[in-house]
Coordinates of C-alpha atoms and ligand atoms in Angstrom, one line a residue:
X1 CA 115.0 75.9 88.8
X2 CA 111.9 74.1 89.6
X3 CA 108.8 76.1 91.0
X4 CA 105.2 75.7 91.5
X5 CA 103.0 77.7 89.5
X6 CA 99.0 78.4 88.6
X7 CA 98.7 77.3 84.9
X8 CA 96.1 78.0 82.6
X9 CA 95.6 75.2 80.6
X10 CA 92.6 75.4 79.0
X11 CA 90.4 78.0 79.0
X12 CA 87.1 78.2 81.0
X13 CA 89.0 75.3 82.9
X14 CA 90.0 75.8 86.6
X15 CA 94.0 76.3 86.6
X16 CA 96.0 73.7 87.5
X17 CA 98.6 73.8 89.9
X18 CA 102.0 72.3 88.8
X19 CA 105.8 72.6 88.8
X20 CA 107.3 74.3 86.1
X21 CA 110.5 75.4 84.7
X22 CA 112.0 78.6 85.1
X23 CA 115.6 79.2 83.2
X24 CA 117.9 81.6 85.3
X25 CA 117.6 85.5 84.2
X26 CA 119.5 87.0 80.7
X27 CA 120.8 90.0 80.6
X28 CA 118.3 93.1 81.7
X29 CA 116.1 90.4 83.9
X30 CA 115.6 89.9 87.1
X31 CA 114.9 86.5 89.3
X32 CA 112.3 87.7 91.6
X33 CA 110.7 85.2 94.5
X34 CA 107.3 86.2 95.1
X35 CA 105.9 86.9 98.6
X36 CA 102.5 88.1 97.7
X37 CA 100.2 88.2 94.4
X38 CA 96.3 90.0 94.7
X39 CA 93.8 87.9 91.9
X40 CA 93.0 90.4 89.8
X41 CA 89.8 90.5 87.2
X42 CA 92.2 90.5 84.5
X43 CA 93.2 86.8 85.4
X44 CA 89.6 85.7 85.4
X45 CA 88.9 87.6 82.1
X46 CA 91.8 85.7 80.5
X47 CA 90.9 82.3 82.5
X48 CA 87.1 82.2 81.2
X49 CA 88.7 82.8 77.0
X50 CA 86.7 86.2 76.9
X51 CA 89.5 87.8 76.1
X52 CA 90.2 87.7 72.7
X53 CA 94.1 87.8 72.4
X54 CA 94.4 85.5 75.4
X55 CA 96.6 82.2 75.1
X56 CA 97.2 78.8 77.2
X57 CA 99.5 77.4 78.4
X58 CA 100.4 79.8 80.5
X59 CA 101.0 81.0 83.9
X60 CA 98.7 83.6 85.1
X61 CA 98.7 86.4 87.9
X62 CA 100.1 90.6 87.7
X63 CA 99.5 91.8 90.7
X64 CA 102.8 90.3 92.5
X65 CA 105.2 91.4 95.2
X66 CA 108.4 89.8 96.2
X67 CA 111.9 89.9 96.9
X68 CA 114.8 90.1 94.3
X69 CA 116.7 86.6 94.0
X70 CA 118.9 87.1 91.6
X71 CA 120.4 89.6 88.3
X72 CA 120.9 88.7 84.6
X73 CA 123.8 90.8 83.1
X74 CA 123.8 94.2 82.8
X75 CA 121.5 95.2 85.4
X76 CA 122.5 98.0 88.0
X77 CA 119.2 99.5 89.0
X78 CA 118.4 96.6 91.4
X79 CA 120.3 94.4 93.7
X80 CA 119.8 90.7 95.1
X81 CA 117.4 91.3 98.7
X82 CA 115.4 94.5 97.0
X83 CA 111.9 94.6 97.8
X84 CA 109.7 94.9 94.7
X85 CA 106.3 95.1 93.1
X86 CA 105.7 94.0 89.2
X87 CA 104.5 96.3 86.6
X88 CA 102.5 94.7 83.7
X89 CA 103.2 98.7 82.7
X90 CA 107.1 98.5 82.2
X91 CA 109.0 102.3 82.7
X92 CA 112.2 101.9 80.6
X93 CA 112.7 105.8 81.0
X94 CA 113.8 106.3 77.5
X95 CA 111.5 105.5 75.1
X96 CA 109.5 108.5 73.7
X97 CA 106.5 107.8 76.2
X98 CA 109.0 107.3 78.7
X99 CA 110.4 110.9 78.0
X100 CA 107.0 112.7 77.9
X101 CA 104.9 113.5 80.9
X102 CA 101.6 113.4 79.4
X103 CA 101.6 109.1 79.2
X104 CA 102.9 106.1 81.2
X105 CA 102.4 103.7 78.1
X106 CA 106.1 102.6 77.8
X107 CA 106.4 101.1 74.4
X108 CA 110.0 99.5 74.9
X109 CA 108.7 96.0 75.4
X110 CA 104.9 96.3 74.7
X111 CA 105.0 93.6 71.6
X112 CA 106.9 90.8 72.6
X113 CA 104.9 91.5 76.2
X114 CA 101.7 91.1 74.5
X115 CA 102.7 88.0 72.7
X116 CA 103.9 86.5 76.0
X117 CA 107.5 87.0 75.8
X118 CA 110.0 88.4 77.3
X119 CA 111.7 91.4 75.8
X120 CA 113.8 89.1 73.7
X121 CA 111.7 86.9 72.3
X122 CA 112.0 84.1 73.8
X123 CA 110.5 83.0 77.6
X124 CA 111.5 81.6 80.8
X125 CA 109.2 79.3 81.8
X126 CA 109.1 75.8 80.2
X127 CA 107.7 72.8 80.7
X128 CA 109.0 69.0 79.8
X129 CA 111.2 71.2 77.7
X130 CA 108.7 72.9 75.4
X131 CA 108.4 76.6 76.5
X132 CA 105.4 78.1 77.8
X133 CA 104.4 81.7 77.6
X134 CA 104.1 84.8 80.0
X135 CA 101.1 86.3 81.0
X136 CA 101.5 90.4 81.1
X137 CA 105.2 89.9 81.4
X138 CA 104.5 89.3 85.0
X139 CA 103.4 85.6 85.7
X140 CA 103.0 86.2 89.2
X141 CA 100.9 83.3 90.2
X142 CA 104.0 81.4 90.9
X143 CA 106.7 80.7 93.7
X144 CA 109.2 83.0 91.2
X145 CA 109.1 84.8 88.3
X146 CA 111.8 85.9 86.1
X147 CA 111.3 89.5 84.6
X148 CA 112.8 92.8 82.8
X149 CA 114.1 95.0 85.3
X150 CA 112.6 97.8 83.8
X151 CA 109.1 96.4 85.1
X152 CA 109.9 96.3 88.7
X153 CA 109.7 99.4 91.0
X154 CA 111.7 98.9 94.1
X155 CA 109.6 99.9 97.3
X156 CA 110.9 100.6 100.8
X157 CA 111.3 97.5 102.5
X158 CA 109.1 98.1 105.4
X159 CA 106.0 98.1 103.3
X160 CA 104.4 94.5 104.4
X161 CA 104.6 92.7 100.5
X162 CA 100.9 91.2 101.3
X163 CA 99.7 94.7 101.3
X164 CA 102.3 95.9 98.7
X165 CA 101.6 93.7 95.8
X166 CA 97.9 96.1 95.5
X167 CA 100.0 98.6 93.9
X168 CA 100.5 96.3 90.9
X169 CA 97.2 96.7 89.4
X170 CA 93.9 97.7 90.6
X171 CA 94.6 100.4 93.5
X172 CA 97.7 102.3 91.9
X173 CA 95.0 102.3 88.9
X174 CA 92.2 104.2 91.2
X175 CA 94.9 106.5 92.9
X176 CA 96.7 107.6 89.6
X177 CA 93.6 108.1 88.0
X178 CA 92.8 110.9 90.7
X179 CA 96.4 112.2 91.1
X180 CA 97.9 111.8 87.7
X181 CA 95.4 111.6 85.3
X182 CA 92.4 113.8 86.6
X183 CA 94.8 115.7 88.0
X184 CA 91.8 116.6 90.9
X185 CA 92.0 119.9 92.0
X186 CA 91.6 120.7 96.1
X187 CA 88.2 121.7 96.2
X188 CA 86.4 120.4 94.0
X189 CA 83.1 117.5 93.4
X190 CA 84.4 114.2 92.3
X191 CA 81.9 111.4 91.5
X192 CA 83.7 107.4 91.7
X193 CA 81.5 105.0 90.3
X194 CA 82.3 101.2 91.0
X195 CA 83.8 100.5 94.7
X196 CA 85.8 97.6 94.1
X197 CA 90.1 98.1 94.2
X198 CA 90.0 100.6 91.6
X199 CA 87.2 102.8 92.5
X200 CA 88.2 102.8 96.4
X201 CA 91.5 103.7 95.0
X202 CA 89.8 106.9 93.0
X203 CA 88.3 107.9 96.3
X204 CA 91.4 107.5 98.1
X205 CA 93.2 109.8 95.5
X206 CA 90.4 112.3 95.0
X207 CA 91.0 112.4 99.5
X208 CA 94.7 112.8 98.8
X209 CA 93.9 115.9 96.2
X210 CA 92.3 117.4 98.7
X211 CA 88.3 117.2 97.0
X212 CA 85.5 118.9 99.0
X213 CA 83.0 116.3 97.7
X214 CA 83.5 112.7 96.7
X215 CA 80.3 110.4 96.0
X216 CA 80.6 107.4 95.3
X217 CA 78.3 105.3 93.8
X218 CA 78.1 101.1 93.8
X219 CA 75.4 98.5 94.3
X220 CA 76.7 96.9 97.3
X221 CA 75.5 99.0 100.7
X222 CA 78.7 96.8 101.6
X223 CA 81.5 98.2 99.2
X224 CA 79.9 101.8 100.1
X225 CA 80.8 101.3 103.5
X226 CA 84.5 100.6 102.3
X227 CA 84.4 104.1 100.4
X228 CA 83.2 105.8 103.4
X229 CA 86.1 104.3 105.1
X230 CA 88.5 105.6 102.0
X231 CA 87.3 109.1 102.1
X232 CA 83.7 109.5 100.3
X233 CA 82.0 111.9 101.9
X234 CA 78.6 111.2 99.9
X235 CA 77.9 107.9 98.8
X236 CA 74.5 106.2 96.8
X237 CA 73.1 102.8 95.1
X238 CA 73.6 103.4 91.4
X239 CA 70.5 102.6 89.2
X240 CA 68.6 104.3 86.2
X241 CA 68.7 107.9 87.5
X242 CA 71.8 107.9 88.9
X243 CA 72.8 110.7 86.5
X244 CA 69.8 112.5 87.2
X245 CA 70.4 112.6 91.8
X246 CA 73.9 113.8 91.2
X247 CA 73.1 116.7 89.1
X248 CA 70.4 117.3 91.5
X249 CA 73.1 117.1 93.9
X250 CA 75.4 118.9 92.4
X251 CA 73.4 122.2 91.6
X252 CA 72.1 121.6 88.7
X253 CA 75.5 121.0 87.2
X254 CA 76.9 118.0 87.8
X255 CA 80.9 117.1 89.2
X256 CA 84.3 118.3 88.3
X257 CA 85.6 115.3 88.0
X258 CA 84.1 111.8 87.6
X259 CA 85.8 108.4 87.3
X260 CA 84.5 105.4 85.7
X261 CA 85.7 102.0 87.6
X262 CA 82.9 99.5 86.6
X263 CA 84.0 98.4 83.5
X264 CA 79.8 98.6 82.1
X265 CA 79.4 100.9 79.1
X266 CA 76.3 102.4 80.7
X267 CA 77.8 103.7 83.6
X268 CA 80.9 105.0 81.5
X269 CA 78.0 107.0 79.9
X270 CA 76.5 107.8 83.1
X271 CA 79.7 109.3 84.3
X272 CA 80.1 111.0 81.2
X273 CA 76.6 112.8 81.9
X274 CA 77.4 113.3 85.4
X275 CA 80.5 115.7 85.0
X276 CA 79.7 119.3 84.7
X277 CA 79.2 121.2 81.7
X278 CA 82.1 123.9 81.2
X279 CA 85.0 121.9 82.5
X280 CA 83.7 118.3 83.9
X281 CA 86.7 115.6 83.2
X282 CA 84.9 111.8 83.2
X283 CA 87.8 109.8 83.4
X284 CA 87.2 105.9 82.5
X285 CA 89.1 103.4 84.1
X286 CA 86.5 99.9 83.9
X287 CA 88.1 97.9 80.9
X288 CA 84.6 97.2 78.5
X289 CA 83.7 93.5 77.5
X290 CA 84.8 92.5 73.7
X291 CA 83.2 94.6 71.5
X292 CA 81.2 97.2 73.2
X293 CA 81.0 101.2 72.7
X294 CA 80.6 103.9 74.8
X295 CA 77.6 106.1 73.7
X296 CA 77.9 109.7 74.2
X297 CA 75.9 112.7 72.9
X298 CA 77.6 114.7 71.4
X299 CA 75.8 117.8 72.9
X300 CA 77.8 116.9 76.3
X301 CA 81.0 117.5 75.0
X302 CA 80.4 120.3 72.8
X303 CA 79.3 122.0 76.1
X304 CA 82.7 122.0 77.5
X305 CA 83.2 118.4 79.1
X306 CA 85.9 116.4 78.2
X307 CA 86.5 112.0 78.4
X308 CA 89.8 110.7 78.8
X309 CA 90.8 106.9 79.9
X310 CA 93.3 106.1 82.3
X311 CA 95.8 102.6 82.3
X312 CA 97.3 101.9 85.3
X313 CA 96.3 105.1 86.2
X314 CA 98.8 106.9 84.1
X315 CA 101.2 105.8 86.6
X316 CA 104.6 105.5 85.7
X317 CA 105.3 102.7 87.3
X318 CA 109.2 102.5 88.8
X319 CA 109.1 106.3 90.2
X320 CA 105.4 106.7 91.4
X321 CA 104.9 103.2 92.6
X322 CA 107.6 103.7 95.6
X323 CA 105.6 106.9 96.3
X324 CA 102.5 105.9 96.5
X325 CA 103.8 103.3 98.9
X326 CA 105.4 105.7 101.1
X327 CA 102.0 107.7 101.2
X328 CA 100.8 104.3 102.6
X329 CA 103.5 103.8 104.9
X330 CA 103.6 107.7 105.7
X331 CA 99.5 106.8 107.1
X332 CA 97.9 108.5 104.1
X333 CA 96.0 105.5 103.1
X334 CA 95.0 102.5 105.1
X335 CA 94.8 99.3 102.7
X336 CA 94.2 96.7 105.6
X337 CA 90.1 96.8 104.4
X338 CA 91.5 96.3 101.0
X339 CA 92.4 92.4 101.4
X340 CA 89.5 90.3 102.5
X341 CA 91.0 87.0 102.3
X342 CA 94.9 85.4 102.6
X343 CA 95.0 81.9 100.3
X344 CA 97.5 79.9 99.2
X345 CA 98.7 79.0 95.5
X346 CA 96.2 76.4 95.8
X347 CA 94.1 77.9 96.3
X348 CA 94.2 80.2 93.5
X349 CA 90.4 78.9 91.6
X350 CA 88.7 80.1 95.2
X351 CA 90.3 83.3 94.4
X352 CA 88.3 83.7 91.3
X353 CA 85.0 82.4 92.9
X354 CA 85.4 85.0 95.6
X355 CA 85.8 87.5 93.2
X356 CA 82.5 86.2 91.4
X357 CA 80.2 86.1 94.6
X358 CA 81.8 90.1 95.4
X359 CA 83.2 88.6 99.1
X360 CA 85.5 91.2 99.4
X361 CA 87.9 93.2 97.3
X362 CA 91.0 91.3 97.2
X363 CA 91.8 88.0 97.6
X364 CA 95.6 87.6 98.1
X365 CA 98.0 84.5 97.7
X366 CA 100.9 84.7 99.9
X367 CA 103.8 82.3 99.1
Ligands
NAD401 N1 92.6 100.9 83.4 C1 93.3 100.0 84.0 O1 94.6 100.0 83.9 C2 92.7 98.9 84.9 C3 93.4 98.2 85.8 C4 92.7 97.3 86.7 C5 91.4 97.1 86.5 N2 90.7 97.8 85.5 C6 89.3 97.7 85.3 O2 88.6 98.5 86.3 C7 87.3 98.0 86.5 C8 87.1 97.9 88.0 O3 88.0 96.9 88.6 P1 87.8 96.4 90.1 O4 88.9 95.5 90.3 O5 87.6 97.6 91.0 O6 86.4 95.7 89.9 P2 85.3 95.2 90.9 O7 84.4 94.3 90.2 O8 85.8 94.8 92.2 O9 84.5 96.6 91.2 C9 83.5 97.0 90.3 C10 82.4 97.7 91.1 O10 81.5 98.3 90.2 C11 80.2 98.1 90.8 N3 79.1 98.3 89.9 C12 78.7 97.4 88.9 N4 77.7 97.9 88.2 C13 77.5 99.2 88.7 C14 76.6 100.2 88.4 N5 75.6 100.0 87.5 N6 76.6 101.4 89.1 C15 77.5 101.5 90.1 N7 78.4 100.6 90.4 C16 78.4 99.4 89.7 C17 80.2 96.8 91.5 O11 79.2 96.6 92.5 C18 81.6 96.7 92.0 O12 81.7 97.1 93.4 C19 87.2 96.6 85.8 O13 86.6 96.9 84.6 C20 88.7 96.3 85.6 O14 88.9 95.4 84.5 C21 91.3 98.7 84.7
ZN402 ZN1 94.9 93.6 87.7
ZN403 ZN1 109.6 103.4 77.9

């Protein structure tokens, strides 16, 4: 079939809306048409070259939501008219990180995903005849897309697929990090830095653990305002002594838990210095630039606190994603501050400029 789709053609070039090919599903995929896809920093990162195992052509986009269209052979877990959301973090349920509960890093298809192909090595997408690659295995900015069923989590149909297609990426990211990873405890201090999707999704799960204390800490008075809205019950302008106010706050400790969502080495080490000695748990989220290091002393750990990083918020994608939704739909969370502006696929580049200027948190494309 014939669809329109965002490709990246070159890189630090705006992408270029176009038809494309897309061959019908083999066995284990899944047609999906796409009803929603957020813009995500991951596509920008990609778009400008930065990242270094980035490739064009190819179609862009992760954070999708749509409706399944069709089935390749074999596949029984999903049926044509299922609502879904796509997981750049399959969940094949068998492979050994599959089996254990301590990861969500599903290594069944992580190669050939990385290299931009579907699971069997070949892709989907074509153009003039000459394939073109995926993008995450999700390649979302597009009418359709034709994945593994094993990274698509079938949600309850009354979650509205604008809203839905969030849980792809950035705000399953913030609320696993809090639920699954963290593991927050009711009770306790949490510290999020960074208010965009991911940190707003930290508050929202540190609220949903039942924390005393969550302060959250941005640069925008704006983004603040959004994490009072999510749940922070404390919330400040991060600069030079940020570290410094909270353990000030914090009685001269510091938090149980603190979360990283910036992506800046110097706030990862700022959260590492904020959580309290003893037990403190500085999770990191942010995804660094190419090349940079986290600096810690070692003094901080040795004194009982601990760093771990979080993808996708540990989240195992095709059982917790439903259930996150159904906290949404159950009125546990309220995304409608979440998405600041509705555009169309071509309107895809303003997507990334809105994201550059910080108007709003998440642009979304609806198809
Ligand atoms: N681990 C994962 O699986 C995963 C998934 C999605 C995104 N990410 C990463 O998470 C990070 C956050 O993503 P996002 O979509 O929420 O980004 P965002 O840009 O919307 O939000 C980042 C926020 O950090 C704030 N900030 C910047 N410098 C700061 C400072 N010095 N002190 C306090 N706050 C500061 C900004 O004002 C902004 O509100 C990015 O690095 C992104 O790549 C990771
Ligand atoms: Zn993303
Ligand atoms: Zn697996």
């Amino acid at each position: 079939m014939r669809i329109r789709a965002a490709v990246l053609e070159e890189f630090g070039s705006p992408l270029v809306v176009q038809q494309v090919d897309l061959a019908p599903p083999g066995p284990g995929e899944v047609l999906v048409r796409l009803k929603a896809c957020g813009v995500c920093h991951t596509d920008m990162y990609t778009a400008s070259g930065a990242d270094p195992s980035g490739y064009a052509p190819t179609v862009l986009g992760h954070e999708g939501a749509g409706v399944v269209e069709a089935l390749g052979d074999g596949v029984d877990s999903l049926a044509v008219g299922d609502h879904v959301v796509t997981l750049f973090s399959p969940q094949c349920g068998e492979c050994v990180h599959c089996r254990s509960s301590k990861t969500n890093l599903c290594l069944a298809i992580r190669e050939q995903q990385n290299l931009g192909y579907l699971p069997d090595g070949t892709t989907r997408l074509s153009r003039d005849g000459e394939p073109m690659r995926h993008f995450m295995g999700t390649s979302t900015f597009a009418e359709a897309t034709v994945m593994p069923a094993i990274a698509l989590a079938k949600i309850n149909p009354d979650a509205d697929l604008e809203k839905a297609c969030m849980f792809a990426c950035g705000l399953s990211t913030g609320l696993g990090a809090a639920m699954n990873t963290a593991k927050v405890e009711a009770g306790s201090t949490c510290v999020v830095f960074g208010a965009g999707l991911v940190g707003l999704g930290a508050v929202a799960g540190c609220r949903l653990q039942r924390a005393e204390r969550i302060i959250c800490v941005d640069l925008s008075e704006g983004r603040l305002e959004l994490a009072r809205g999510q749940g922070a019950t404390e919330t400040m302008i991060g600069g030079d002594d940020t570290v410094e106010q909270i353990v000030e706050m914090t009685g001269g400790f510091g938090a149980d838990y603190t979360f990283e969502a910036t992506g800046n080495v110097k706030v990862m080490r700022q959260a590492v210095e904020s959580a309290r000695m003893g037990w403190g748990l500085c999770t990191v989220a942010g995804v660094a630039g190419r090349g940079e290091t986290l600096d810690i002393i070692p003094r901080f750990l040795i004194t009982g606190r601990r760093v771990c990083g979080s993808s996708f918020g540990g989240v195992k994608g095709r059982d917790q994603v439903p259930q996150l939704v159904d906290r949404w739909l159950a009125g546990d969370l309220d995304l409608d501050p979440l998405v600041s502006h509705t555009l169309t696929l071509d309107e895809v580049n303003r997507g990334f400029e809105l994201m550059e200027e910080q108007a709003g948190i998440r642009s979304v494309i609806t198809y």
